[in-house]
Amino acid sequence: MMSEVVVYQQVIAPLGGSLGWSALAAAIPLLVLFLLLGVFRIRAWLASLIGLLVAFVIAVLVDGMPVPAAADAAAEGAAYGLYPILWIVINAIWIYHLTVESGHFDVLRRAFARISADKRVQGIIIAFSFGALLEALAGFGAPVAICAVMLVAIGMKPLKAGAVALIADTAPVAFGAVGIPITTLAQVSGLPVDDLAAMTGRQVPILAVFVPLVMLVVLDGRRGLREAWPAGLVAGVTFAVAQFLVASYGPVQLVDIVASLVSAASVLLLLRVWQPAGTPDDGQDGGRVPAGARLVPEGPGAASRPAGPTLTGGDSGGQVLLAFVPYLIVIVLFVLSVIPVLKAVLSAPTVTFAWPGLDIRTPTGAPVSLTMFKFDWLIASGTVLLIAGLLTGAVLRISPLRLVRAYGHTLYQLRGAGVTVMAVLGLAYVMNLSGQTATLGLFLAGAGSLYALFAPLLGWFGTAVTGSDTSSNSLFGALQASAGHSTGISPILLAAGNTSGGVLGKMISPQSLAIGAAAVGLAGREGELLRRVLVPTVLFVAAMCLLVYLQSTPVLSWMVVR
């Protein structure tokens, strides 16, 4: 027999009625998590579990949340981390593994290398345009690892390749992994997903214009910017325009997919009528991948995986087309899934239910919508990617046994990330449902209209520590919305500012730095990579803070989604 559900009503100032002391107590779980990750450098999965435990204790002892309710809140958050977030990531990384298994990823790399002899242009196409497509489909570090190795393979110095890949993986992050950061932000904040996507689409695209230009400076200094700026400008502007349009009027799942393809196609068209002057100082090393660099981390059974077909540098048109097929399949399936008639059919089996054991009320007595769980298994982005993976296997003629082995390898590779994601979401749900987030939001609202200046900084800090814009949105999305309601600033603006600032923390997060260094064989030299990207992240986040602040004032308020 199920136990009786206990109604829990949140209290804004549980510690003696003092908002300041209550906010300090509410901040303890986040402080513990950030200290464990950033100072003591404890593994992310363990730090996240400890942070969850601390949030649980604070919820019970300080906020007065019943133990069963706190446990159910953590369980709901972990379930949301498993589905839909990990369901997307697992299947997306699996598709990538299939291209490596079949040998077609090497064909793809050589195809990019033949587009232009100029390493600066290759860097933009591979790290920015193609990297954005990888971020759109997989995210969670995949673009940095894959693009960094590709850049080394075309002759770029490892340290430079790692830095370029990190800087490039910024503009597409807000809509990465088929929109998971935005959908997660909507889930935890209770704000409409379409409005959040549109508002983010009025912030991040401005960043996208400048990212390729900064990449040129990193690639070849001022000379790179002077000689190759047309490629950088075309890549950035076309990406920004496409990202803005799809974010404003299209499905969130396709924002970065469309933007990346438009950007790549635009640069290819430009190269038909223009070529950069001069010879870049790219420090070629013969295209040798350094010892220790790996496209795919090892896992059980890795040694026994059969090698894909040997494909030479003189790839035929058919081989190149097959190398692009997995991504074309993904695009086609997502386009089909948003056609109204098909969307209605696929949405029919969706089940929405109240999470068992949770009846949470706001301080005013209104029910909290976060306790509703939606299981849209057929139309889910992860399911679409699973079908795309099966079709990819059929087209690339990968045997069922190898498909299963690749899937098992993917699960093994993501075991630590899986625990981290589920623990971070569990922590976020405990904080949100216990009222800790509302307490922090009300306290921070004391900054008044100046709060908008710091909203992106909070997202930047969250991603820098956790390594994930999705995790940053999970932790701070509800806080930003709460602060907006308290200050009179648009909650949609502040919540979008969180994810827009968060994309800029990606390049300096320990997780991203470790992935970038390991990918190019520089494990242990993460500090050198950090120094290469520190100035860009500081300049970009300062500009984003200013933009969001101006959007909260009459100067740029016309840009805010109403």
XYZ file of C-alpha atoms in Angstrom, residues 287-507:
221
model
C 49.299 15.921 -39.788
C 50.506 13.458 -37.180
C 48.142 12.787 -34.328
C 50.187 12.948 -31.101
C 50.723 9.888 -28.985
C 47.857 9.460 -26.582
C 45.343 11.328 -28.717
C 42.145 9.345 -29.217
C 38.904 10.002 -30.983
C 37.079 7.410 -28.916
C 38.034 6.533 -25.327
C 38.708 2.905 -24.657
C 36.070 0.682 -23.123
C 35.347 -2.985 -22.595
C 35.733 -4.933 -25.739
C 37.440 -2.069 -27.540
C 40.342 -4.219 -28.615
C 38.005 -6.804 -30.081
C 35.980 -4.354 -32.149
C 36.413 -5.131 -35.819
C 38.042 -2.407 -37.801
C 36.065 -0.536 -40.410
C 36.929 -0.669 -44.104
C 40.238 0.833 -45.121
C 39.466 4.035 -46.951
C 42.292 5.857 -48.683
C 42.877 9.551 -49.200
C 41.435 9.309 -52.716
C 37.889 8.836 -51.468
C 35.194 8.552 -54.095
C 32.147 10.777 -54.183
C 30.057 7.868 -52.974
C 32.276 7.322 -49.951
C 32.132 11.018 -49.045
C 28.349 10.971 -49.393
C 28.138 7.944 -47.085
C 30.271 9.791 -44.524
C 27.650 12.553 -44.392
C 24.673 10.177 -44.430
C 24.357 9.767 -40.607
C 23.949 13.512 -40.179
C 21.547 13.772 -43.101
C 19.435 11.000 -41.584
C 19.275 12.844 -38.261
C 18.213 16.077 -39.958
C 15.522 14.397 -42.044
C 14.070 12.552 -39.062
C 13.902 15.678 -36.921
C 12.272 17.629 -39.743
C 9.668 14.871 -40.130
C 9.039 14.759 -36.384
C 7.919 18.403 -36.262
C 5.419 18.191 -39.148
C 2.089 18.833 -37.379
C 0.327 15.669 -38.581
C 3.235 13.365 -37.731
C 3.933 15.217 -34.484
C 0.355 14.622 -33.379
C 0.623 10.905 -34.133
C 3.975 10.543 -32.382
C 2.763 12.547 -29.387
C -0.345 10.409 -28.904
C 1.326 7.798 -26.614
C 2.811 10.532 -24.383
C 2.031 10.057 -20.705
C 2.088 12.954 -18.221
C 1.686 12.185 -14.542
C 2.240 13.670 -11.097
C 5.413 12.297 -9.539
C 4.403 9.846 -6.781
C 4.643 11.194 -3.238
C 5.019 14.853 -4.200
C 2.440 17.538 -3.428
C 4.467 20.748 -3.247
C 2.959 24.201 -2.788
C 4.532 27.616 -3.188
C 4.560 30.030 -0.227
C 1.247 31.403 -1.550
C -0.317 27.927 -1.612
C -0.288 27.371 -5.401
C 0.778 23.904 -6.631
C 4.282 23.616 -8.123
C 4.242 22.410 -11.741
C 7.717 20.866 -11.473
C 6.209 17.730 -9.926
C 4.585 16.792 -13.266
C 6.663 14.296 -15.270
C 6.198 13.877 -19.040
C 7.176 10.586 -20.662
C 6.987 11.305 -24.407
C 8.876 8.194 -25.393
C 7.928 8.028 -29.079
C 8.525 11.648 -30.103
C 11.471 12.162 -27.754
C 14.676 13.460 -29.335
C 16.573 10.482 -27.937
C 14.192 8.074 -29.658
C 14.622 9.942 -32.939
C 18.394 9.577 -32.544
C 18.041 5.862 -31.746
C 16.122 5.335 -34.999
C 18.718 7.426 -36.830
C 21.452 5.184 -35.406
C 19.699 2.035 -36.603
C 19.260 3.521 -40.076
C 22.911 4.620 -40.053
C 23.961 1.063 -39.258
C 21.892 -0.245 -42.147
C 23.236 2.312 -44.643
C 26.867 1.845 -43.555
C 26.381 -1.949 -43.481
C 27.339 -2.401 -39.855
C 26.371 -5.817 -38.526
C 23.876 -6.099 -35.636
C 26.638 -7.478 -33.402
C 28.825 -4.449 -34.035
C 25.854 -2.149 -33.459
C 25.296 -3.712 -30.046
C 28.995 -3.619 -29.190
C 29.200 0.065 -30.116
C 26.168 0.789 -27.954
C 27.720 -1.079 -25.038
C 30.935 0.866 -25.505
C 28.957 4.118 -25.480
C 27.235 3.193 -22.223
C 30.589 2.333 -20.647
C 32.155 5.581 -21.860
C 29.320 7.674 -20.392
C 29.032 5.862 -17.060
C 30.617 8.687 -15.058
C 28.813 11.418 -16.972
C 25.532 9.579 -16.422
C 25.907 9.559 -12.650
C 26.924 13.231 -12.720
C 23.932 14.330 -14.785
C 21.446 12.407 -12.644
C 22.992 13.685 -9.395
C 23.078 17.311 -10.551
C 19.438 17.136 -11.645
C 18.554 15.486 -8.331
C 20.293 18.327 -6.492
C 18.479 20.926 -8.604
C 15.062 19.363 -7.984
C 15.635 19.141 -4.217
C 16.671 22.807 -4.122
C 13.788 23.905 -6.324
C 11.033 21.905 -4.620
C 12.214 22.564 -1.054
C 12.177 26.328 -1.663
C 15.937 26.864 -1.421
C 16.052 28.296 -4.956
C 13.186 30.704 -4.266
C 14.966 31.890 -1.117
C 18.180 32.574 -3.032
C 16.274 34.297 -5.814
C 14.482 36.640 -3.447
C 17.750 37.467 -1.681
C 19.590 38.204 -4.941
C 16.662 40.321 -6.053
C 17.926 42.863 -3.513
C 20.318 44.023 -6.243
C 17.273 45.468 -7.999
C 17.668 46.494 -11.624
C 21.426 45.799 -11.499
C 20.704 42.094 -11.101
C 20.393 41.777 -14.885
C 24.067 42.705 -15.142
C 25.047 39.619 -13.136
C 22.554 37.051 -14.472
C 24.855 35.806 -17.306
C 27.779 35.727 -14.867
C 25.899 33.230 -12.715
C 25.310 30.984 -15.740
C 28.957 31.357 -16.786
C 30.113 30.335 -13.318
C 27.751 27.349 -13.231
C 28.974 25.986 -16.563
C 32.615 26.715 -15.737
C 32.340 24.508 -12.669
C 29.978 21.769 -13.860
C 31.132 21.665 -17.503
C 27.548 21.730 -18.781
C 25.170 24.520 -19.762
C 22.360 22.053 -19.071
C 23.613 21.555 -15.519
C 24.005 25.304 -15.041
C 20.416 25.815 -16.180
C 19.288 23.037 -13.845
C 20.983 24.703 -10.903
C 20.101 28.334 -11.593
C 17.138 28.372 -13.983
C 14.503 28.551 -11.264
C 16.621 31.042 -9.302
C 16.811 33.363 -12.313
C 13.056 33.157 -12.853
C 12.435 33.803 -9.158
C 14.766 36.820 -9.176
C 12.948 38.150 -12.225
C 9.565 37.948 -10.540
C 10.981 39.697 -7.464
C 12.800 42.518 -9.276
C 10.258 43.199 -11.972
C 12.777 42.259 -14.667
C 11.498 39.831 -17.294
C 12.024 36.269 -15.948
C 12.422 35.087 -19.550
C 15.235 37.598 -20.090
C 17.115 36.541 -16.951
C 16.636 32.812 -17.537
C 17.838 33.176 -21.129
C 20.747 35.247 -19.824
C 21.709 32.291 -17.642
C 22.060 29.932 -20.595
C 23.683 32.610 -22.799
C 26.285 33.320 -20.138
C 26.659 29.615 -19.527
C 27.889 28.902 -23.045
C 30.936 31.060 -22.325
C 31.928 29.060 -19.261
C 32.210 25.921 -21.365
C 35.695 26.695 -22.666
